[in-house]
mmCIF file with all atom_site columns, C-alpha atoms and ligand atoms in Angstrom:
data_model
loop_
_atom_site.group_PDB
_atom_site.id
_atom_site.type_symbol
_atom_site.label_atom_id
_atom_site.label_alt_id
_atom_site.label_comp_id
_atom_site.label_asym_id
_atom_site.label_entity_id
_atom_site.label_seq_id
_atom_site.pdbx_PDB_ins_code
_atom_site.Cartn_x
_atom_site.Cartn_y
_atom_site.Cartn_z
_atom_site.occupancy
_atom_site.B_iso_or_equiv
_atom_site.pdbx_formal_charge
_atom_site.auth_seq_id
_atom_site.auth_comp_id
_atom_site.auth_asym_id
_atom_site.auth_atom_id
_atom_site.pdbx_PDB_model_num
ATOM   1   C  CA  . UNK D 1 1   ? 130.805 89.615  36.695 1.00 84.00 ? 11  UNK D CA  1
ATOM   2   C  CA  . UNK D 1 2   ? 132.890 87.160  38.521 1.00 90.00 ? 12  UNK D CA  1
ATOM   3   C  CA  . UNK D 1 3   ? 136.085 85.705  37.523 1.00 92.00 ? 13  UNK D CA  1
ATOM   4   C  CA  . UNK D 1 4   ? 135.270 85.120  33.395 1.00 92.00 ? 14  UNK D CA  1
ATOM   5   C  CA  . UNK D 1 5   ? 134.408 81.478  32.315 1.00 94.00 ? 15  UNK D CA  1
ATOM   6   C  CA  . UNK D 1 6   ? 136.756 79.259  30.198 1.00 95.00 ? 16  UNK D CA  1
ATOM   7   C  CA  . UNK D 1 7   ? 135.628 75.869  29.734 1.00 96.00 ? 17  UNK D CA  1
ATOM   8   C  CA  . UNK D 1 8   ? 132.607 76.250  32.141 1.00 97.00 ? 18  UNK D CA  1
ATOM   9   C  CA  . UNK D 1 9   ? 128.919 75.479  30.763 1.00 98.00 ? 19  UNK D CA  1
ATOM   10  C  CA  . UNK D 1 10  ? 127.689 78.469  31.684 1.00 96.00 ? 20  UNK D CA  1
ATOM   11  C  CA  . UNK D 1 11  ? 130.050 81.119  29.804 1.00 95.00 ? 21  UNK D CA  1
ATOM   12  C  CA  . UNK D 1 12  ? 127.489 82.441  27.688 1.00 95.00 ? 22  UNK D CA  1
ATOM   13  C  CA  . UNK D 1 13  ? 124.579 82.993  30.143 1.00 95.00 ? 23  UNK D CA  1
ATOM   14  C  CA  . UNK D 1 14  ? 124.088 86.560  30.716 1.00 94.00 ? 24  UNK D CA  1
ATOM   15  C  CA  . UNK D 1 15  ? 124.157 88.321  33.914 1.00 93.00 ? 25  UNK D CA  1
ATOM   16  C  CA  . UNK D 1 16  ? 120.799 90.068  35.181 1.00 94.00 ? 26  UNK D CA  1
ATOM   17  C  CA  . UNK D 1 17  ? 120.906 93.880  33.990 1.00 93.00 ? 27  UNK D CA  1
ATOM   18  C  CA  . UNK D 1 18  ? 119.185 95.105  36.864 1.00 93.00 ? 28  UNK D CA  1
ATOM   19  C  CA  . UNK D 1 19  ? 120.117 92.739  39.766 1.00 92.00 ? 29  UNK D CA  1
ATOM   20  C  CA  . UNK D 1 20  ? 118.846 95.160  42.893 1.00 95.00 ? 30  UNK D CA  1
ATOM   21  C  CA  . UNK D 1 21  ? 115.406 96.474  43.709 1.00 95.00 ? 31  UNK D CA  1
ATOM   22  C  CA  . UNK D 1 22  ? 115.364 100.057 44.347 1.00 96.00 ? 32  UNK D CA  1
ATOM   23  C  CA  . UNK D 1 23  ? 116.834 101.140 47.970 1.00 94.00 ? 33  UNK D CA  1
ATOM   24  C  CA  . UNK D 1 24  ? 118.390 97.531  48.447 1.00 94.00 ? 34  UNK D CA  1
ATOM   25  C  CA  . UNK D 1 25  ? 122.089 97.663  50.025 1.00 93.00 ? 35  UNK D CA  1
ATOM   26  C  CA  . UNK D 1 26  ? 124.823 95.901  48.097 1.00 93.00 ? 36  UNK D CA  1
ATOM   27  C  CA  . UNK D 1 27  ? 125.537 91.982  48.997 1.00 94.00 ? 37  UNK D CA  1
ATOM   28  C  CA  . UNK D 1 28  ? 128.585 91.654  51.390 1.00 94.00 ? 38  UNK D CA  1
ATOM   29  C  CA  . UNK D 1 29  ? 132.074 89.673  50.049 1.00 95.00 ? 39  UNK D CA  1
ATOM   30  C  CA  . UNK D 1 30  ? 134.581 89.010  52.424 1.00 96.00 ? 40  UNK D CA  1
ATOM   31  C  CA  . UNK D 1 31  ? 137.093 87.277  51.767 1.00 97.00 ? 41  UNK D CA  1
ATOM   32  C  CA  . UNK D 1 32  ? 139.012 84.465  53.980 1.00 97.00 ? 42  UNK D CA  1
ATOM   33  C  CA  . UNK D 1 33  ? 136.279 85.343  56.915 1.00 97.00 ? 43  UNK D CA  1
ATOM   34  C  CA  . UNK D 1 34  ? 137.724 83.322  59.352 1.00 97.00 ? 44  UNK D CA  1
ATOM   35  C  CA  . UNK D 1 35  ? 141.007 85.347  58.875 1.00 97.00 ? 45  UNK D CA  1
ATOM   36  C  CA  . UNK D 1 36  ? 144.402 84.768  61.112 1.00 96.00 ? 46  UNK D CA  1
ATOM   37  C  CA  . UNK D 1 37  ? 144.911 88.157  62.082 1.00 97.00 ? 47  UNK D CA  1
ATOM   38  C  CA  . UNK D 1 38  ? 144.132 88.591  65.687 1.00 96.00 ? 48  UNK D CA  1
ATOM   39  C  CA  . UNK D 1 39  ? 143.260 92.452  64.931 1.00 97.00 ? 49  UNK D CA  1
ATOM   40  C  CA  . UNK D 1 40  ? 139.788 91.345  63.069 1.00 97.00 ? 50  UNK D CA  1
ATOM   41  C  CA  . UNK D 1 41  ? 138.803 90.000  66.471 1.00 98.00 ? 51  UNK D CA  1
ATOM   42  C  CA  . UNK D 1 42  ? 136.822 91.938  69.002 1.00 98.00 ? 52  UNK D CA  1
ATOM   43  C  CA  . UNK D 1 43  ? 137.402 90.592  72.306 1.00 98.00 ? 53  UNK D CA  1
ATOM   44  C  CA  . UNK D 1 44  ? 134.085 89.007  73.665 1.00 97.00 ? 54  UNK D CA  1
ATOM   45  C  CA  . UNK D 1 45  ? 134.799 87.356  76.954 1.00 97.00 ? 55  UNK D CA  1
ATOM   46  C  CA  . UNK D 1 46  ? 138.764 86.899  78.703 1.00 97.00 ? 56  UNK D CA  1
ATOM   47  C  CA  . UNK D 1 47  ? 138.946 83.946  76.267 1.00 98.00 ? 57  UNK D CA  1
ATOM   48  C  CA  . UNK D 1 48  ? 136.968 84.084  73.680 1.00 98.00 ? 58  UNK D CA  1
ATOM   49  C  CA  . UNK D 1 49  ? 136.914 86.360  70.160 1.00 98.00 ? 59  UNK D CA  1
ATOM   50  C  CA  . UNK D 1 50  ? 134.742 87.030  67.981 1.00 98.00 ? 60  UNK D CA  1
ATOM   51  C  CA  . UNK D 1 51  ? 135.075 88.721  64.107 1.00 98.00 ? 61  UNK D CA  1
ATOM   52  C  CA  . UNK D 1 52  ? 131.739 90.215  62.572 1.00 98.00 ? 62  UNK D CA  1
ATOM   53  C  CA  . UNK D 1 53  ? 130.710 89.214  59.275 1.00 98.00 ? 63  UNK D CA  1
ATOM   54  C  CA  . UNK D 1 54  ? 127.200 90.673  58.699 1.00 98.00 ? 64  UNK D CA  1
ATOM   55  C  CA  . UNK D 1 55  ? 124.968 92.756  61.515 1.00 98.00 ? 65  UNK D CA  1
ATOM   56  C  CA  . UNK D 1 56  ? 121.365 93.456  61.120 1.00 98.00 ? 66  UNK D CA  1
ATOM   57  C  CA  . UNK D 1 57  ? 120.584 95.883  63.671 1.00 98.00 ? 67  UNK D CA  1
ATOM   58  C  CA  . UNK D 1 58  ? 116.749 95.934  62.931 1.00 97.00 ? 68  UNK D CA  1
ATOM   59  C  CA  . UNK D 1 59  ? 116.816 91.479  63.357 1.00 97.00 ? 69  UNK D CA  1
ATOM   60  C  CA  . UNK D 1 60  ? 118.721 92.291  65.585 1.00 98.00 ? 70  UNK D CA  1
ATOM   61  C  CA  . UNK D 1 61  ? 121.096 89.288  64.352 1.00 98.00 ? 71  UNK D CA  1
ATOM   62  C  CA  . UNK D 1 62  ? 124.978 88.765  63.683 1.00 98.00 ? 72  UNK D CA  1
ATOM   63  C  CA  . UNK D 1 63  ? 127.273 86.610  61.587 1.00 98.00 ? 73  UNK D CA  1
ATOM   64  C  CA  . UNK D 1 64  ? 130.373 86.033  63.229 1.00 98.00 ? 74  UNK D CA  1
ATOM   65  C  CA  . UNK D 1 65  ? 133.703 84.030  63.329 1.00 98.00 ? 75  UNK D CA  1
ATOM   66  C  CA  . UNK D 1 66  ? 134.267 82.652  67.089 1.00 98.00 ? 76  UNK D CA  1
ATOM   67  C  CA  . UNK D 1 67  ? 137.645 82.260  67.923 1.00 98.00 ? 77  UNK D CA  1
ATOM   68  C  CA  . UNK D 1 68  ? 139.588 81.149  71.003 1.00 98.00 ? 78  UNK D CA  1
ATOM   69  C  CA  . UNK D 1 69  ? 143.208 80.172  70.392 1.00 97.00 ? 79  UNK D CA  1
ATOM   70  C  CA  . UNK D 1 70  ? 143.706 77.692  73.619 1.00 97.00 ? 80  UNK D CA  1
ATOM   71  C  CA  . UNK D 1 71  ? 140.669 76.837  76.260 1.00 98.00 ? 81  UNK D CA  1
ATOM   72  C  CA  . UNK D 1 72  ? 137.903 79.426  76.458 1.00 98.00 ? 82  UNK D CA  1
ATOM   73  C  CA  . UNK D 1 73  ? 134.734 80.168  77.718 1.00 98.00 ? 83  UNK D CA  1
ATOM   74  C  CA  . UNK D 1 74  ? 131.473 81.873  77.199 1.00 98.00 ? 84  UNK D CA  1
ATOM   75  C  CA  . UNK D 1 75  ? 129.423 81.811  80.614 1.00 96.00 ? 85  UNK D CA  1
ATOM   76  C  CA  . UNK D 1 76  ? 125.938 80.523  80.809 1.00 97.00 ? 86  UNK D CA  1
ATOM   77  C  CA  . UNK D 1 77  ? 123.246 82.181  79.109 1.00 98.00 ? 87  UNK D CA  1
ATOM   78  C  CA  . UNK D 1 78  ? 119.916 81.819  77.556 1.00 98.00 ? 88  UNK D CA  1
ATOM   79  C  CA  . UNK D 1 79  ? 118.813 81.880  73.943 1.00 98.00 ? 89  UNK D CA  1
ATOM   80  C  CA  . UNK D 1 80  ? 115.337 83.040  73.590 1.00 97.00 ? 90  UNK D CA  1
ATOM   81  C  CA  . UNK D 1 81  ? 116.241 82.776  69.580 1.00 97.00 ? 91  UNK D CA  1
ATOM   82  C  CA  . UNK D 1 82  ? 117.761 80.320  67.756 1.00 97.00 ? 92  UNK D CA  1
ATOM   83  C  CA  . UNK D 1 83  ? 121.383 79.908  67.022 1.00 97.00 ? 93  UNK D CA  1
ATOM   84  C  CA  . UNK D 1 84  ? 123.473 78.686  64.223 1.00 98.00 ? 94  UNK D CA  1
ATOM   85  C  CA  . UNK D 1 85  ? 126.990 77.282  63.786 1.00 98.00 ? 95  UNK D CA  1
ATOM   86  C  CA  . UNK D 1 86  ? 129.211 75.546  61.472 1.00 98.00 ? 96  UNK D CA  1
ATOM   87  C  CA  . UNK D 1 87  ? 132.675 74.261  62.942 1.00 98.00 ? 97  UNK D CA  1
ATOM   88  C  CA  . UNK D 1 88  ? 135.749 75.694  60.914 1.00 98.00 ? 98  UNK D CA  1
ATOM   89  C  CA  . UNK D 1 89  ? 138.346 74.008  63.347 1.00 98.00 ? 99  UNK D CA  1
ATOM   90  C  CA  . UNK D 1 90  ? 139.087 73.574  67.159 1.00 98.00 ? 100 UNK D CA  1
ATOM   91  C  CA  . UNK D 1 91  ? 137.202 71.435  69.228 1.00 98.00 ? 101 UNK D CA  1
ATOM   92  C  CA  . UNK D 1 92  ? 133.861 73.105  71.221 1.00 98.00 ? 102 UNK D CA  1
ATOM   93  C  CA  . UNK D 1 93  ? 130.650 72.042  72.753 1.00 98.00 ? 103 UNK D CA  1
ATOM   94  C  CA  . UNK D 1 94  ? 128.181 73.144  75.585 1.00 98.00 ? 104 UNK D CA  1
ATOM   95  C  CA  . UNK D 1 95  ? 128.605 71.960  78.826 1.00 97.00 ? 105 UNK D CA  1
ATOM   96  C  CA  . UNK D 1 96  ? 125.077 70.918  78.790 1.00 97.00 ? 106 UNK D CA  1
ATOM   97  C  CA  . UNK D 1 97  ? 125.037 68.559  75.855 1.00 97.00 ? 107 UNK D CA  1
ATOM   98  C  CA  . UNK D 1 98  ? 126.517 65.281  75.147 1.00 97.00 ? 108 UNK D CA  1
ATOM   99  C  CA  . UNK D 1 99  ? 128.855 66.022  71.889 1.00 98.00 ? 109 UNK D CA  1
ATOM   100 C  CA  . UNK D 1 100 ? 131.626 67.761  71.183 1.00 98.00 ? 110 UNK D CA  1
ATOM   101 C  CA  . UNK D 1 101 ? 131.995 69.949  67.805 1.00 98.00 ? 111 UNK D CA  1
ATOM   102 C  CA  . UNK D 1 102 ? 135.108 69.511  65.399 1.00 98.00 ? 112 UNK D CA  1
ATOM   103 C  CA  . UNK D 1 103 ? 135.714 71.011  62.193 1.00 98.00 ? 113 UNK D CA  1
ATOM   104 C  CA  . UNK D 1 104 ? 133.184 70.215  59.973 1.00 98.00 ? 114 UNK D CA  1
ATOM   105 C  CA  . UNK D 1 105 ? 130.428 70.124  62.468 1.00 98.00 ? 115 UNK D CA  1
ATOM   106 C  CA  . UNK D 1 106 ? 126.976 71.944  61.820 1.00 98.00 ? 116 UNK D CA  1
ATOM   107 C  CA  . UNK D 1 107 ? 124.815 72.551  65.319 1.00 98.00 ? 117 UNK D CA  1
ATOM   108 C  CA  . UNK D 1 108 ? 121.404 74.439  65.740 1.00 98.00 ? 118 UNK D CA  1
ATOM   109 C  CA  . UNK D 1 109 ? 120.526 75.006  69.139 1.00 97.00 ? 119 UNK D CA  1
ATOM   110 C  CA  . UNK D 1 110 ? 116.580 75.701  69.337 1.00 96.00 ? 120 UNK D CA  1
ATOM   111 C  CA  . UNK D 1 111 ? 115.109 79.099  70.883 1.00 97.00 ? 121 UNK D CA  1
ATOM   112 C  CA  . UNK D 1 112 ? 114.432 78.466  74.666 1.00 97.00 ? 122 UNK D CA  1
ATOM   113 C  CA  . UNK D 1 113 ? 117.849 77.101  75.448 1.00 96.00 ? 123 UNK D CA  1
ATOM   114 C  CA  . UNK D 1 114 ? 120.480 78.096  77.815 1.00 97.00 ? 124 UNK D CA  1
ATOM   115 C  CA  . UNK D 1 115 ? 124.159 76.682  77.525 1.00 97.00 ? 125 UNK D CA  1
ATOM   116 C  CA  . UNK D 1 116 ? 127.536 77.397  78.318 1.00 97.00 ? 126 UNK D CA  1
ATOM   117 C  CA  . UNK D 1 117 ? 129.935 77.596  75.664 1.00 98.00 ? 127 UNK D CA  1
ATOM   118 C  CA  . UNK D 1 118 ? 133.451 75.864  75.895 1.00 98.00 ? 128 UNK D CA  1
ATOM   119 C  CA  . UNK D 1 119 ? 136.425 75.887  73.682 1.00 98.00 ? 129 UNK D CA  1
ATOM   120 C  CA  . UNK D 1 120 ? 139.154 72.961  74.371 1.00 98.00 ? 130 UNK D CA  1
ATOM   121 C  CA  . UNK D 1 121 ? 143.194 73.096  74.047 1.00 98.00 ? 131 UNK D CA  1
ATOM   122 C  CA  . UNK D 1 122 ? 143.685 71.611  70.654 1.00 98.00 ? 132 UNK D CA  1
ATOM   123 C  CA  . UNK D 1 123 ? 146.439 72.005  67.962 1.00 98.00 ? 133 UNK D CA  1
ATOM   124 C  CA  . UNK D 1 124 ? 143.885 74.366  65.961 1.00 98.00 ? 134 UNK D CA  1
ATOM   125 C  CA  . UNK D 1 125 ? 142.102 77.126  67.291 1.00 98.00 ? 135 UNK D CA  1
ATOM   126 C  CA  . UNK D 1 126 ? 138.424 77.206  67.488 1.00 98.00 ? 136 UNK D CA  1
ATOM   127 C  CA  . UNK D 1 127 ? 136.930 78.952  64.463 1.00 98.00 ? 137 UNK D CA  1
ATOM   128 C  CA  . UNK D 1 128 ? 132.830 78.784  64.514 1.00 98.00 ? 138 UNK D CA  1
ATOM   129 C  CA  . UNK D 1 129 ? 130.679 80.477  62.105 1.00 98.00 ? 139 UNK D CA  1
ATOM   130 C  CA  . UNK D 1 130 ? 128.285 81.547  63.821 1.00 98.00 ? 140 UNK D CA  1
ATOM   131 C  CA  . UNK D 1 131 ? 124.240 83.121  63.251 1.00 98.00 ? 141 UNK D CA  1
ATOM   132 C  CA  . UNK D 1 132 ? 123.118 84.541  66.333 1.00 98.00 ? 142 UNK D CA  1
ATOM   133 C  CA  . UNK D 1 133 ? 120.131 86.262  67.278 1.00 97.00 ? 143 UNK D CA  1
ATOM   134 C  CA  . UNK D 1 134 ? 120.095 88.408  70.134 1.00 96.00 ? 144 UNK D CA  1
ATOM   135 C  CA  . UNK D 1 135 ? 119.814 88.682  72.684 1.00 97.00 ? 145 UNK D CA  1
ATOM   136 C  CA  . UNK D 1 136 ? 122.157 86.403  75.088 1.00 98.00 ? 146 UNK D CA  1
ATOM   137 C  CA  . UNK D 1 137 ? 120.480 86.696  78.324 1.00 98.00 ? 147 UNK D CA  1
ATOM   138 C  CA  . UNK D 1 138 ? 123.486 85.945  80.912 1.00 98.00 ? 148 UNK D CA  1
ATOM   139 C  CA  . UNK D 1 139 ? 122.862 83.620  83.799 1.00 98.00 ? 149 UNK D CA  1
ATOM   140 C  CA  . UNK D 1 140 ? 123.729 83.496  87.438 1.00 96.00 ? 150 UNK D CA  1
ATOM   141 C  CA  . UNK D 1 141 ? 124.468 80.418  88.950 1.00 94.00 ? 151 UNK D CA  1
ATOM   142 C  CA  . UNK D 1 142 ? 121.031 79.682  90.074 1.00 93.00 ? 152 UNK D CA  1
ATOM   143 C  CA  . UNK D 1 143 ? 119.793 80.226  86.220 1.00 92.00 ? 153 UNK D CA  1
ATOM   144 C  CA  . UNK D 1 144 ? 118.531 83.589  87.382 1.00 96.00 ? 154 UNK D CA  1
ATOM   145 C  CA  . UNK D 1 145 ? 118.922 86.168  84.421 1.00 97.00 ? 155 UNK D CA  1
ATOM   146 C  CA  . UNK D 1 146 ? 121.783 89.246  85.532 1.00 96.00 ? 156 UNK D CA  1
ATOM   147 C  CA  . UNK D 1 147 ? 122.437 90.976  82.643 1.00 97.00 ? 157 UNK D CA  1
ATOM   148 C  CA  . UNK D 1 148 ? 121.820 90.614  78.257 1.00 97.00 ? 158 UNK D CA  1
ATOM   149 C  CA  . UNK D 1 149 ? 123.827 91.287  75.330 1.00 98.00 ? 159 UNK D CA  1
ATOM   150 C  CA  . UNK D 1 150 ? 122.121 91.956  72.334 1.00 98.00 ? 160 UNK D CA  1
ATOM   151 C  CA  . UNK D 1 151 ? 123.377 93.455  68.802 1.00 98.00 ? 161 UNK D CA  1
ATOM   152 C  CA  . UNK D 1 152 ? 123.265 96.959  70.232 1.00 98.00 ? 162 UNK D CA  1
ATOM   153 C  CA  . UNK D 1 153 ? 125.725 95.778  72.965 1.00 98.00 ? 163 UNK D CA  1
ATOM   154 C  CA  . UNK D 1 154 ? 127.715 93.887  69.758 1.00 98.00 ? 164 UNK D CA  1
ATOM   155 C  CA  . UNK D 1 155 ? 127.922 96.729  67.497 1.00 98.00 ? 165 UNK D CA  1
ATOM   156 C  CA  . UNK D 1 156 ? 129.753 98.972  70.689 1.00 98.00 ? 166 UNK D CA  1
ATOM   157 C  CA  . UNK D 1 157 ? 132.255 96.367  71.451 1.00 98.00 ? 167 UNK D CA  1
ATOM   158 C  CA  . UNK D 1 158 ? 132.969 96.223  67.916 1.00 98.00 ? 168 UNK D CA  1
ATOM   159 C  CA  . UNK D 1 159 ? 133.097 99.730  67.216 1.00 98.00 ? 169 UNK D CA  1
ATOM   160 C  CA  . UNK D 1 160 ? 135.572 100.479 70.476 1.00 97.00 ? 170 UNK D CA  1
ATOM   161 C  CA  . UNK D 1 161 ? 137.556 97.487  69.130 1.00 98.00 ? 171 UNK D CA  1
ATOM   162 C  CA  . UNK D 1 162 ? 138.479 99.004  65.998 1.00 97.00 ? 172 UNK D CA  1
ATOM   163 C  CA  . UNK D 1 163 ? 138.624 102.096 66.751 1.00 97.00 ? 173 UNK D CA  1
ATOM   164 C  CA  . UNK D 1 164 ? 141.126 101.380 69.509 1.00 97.00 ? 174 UNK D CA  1
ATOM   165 C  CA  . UNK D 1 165 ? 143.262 99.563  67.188 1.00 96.00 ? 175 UNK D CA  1
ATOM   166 C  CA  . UNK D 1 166 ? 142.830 102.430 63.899 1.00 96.00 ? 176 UNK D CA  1
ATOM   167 C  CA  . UNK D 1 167 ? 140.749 100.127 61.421 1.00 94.00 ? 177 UNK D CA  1
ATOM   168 C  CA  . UNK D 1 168 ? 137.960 102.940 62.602 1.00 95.00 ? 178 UNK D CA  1
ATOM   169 C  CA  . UNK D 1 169 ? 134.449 102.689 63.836 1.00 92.00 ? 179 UNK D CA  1
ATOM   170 C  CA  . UNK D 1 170 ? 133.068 102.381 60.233 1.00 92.00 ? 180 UNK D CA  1
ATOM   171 C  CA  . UNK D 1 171 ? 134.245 98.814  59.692 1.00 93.00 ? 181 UNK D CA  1
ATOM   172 C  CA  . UNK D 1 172 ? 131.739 97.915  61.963 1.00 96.00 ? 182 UNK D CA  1
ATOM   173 C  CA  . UNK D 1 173 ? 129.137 99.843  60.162 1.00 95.00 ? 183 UNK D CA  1
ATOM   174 C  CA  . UNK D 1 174 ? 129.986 98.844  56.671 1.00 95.00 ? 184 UNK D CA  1
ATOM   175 C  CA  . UNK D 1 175 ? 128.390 95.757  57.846 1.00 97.00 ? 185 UNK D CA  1
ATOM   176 C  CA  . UNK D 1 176 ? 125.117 96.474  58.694 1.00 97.00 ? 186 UNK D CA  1
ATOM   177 C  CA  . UNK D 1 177 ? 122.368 95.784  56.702 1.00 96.00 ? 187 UNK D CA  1
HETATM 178 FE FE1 . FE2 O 2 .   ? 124.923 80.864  73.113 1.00 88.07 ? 209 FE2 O FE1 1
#
């Protein structure tokens, strides 16, 4: 049970005895995701950061928090999945489009698409919720692919990330599912 009802509607409803099929993992709560506490944050690029939330390693798929405290930058790369994002605050676009995403913002970019990711100096940092599927094929400057990052690559940066700084490898793995 959640927090018990007072005055709500609801307060006598029963809860579902037997919420979970057999072999399913436990749902995932985590509280104030987008966290200020630079140690949740697994470097990604110079500039950018990036917490995880939720990792399938069979989708191969993450949820993450995006942060970059002043200007940042994730180099060009394609998508050959789709992408989510909802805007918690900052200012960031793609150098290839014509908006720019503030808090508030939702933004699907469609599988096939390559971009280059920019955060701006603002007074708040950029905080993105983010649904990624992997992998990021990176991009030379001629658009030829050099390299990918997919949510094996993820889960090893994360891991080395908190191991380095004693939260543990297992943080990272608490999250799969
Ligand atoms: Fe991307």
């Amino acid at each position: 049970m959640p927090e018990a009802a007072t005055t709500e509607f609801w307060r006598d409803i029963k809860p579902i005895g037997n919420p979970f099929k057999p072999g399913v993992l436990p749902e995932v709560h985590i509280p104030n995701a987008a966290i200020d506490d630079d140690r949740y944050y697994v470097p990604f690029t110079e500039t950018v950061s990036s917490r995880p939330l939720w990792i399938s390693p069979t989708q191969n798929r993450w949820c993450d928090i995006l942060l970059a405290k002043k200007a940042g930058l994730v180099n060009r790369h394609y998508h050959p999945h789709q992408v989510f994002a909802y805007t918690i605050s900052g200012k960031w676009g793609y150098l290839e489009h014509d908006w720019t995403a503030t808090a508030g913002d939702f933004v699907y970019e469609t599988p096939g698409e390559s971009h280059t990711l920019v955060a701006y100096d603002h007074p708040d940092p950029m905080r993105v919720f983010f649904i990624v599927s992997g992998p990021l094929m990176w991009l030379d400057e001629d658009g030829n692919v050099n390299g990918h990052f997919d949510v094996h690559d993820y889960i090893g940066l994360c891991r080395a990330h908190y191991e380095k700084i004693g939260m543990g490898a297992d943080h990272v793995t608490k999250l799969f599912r």
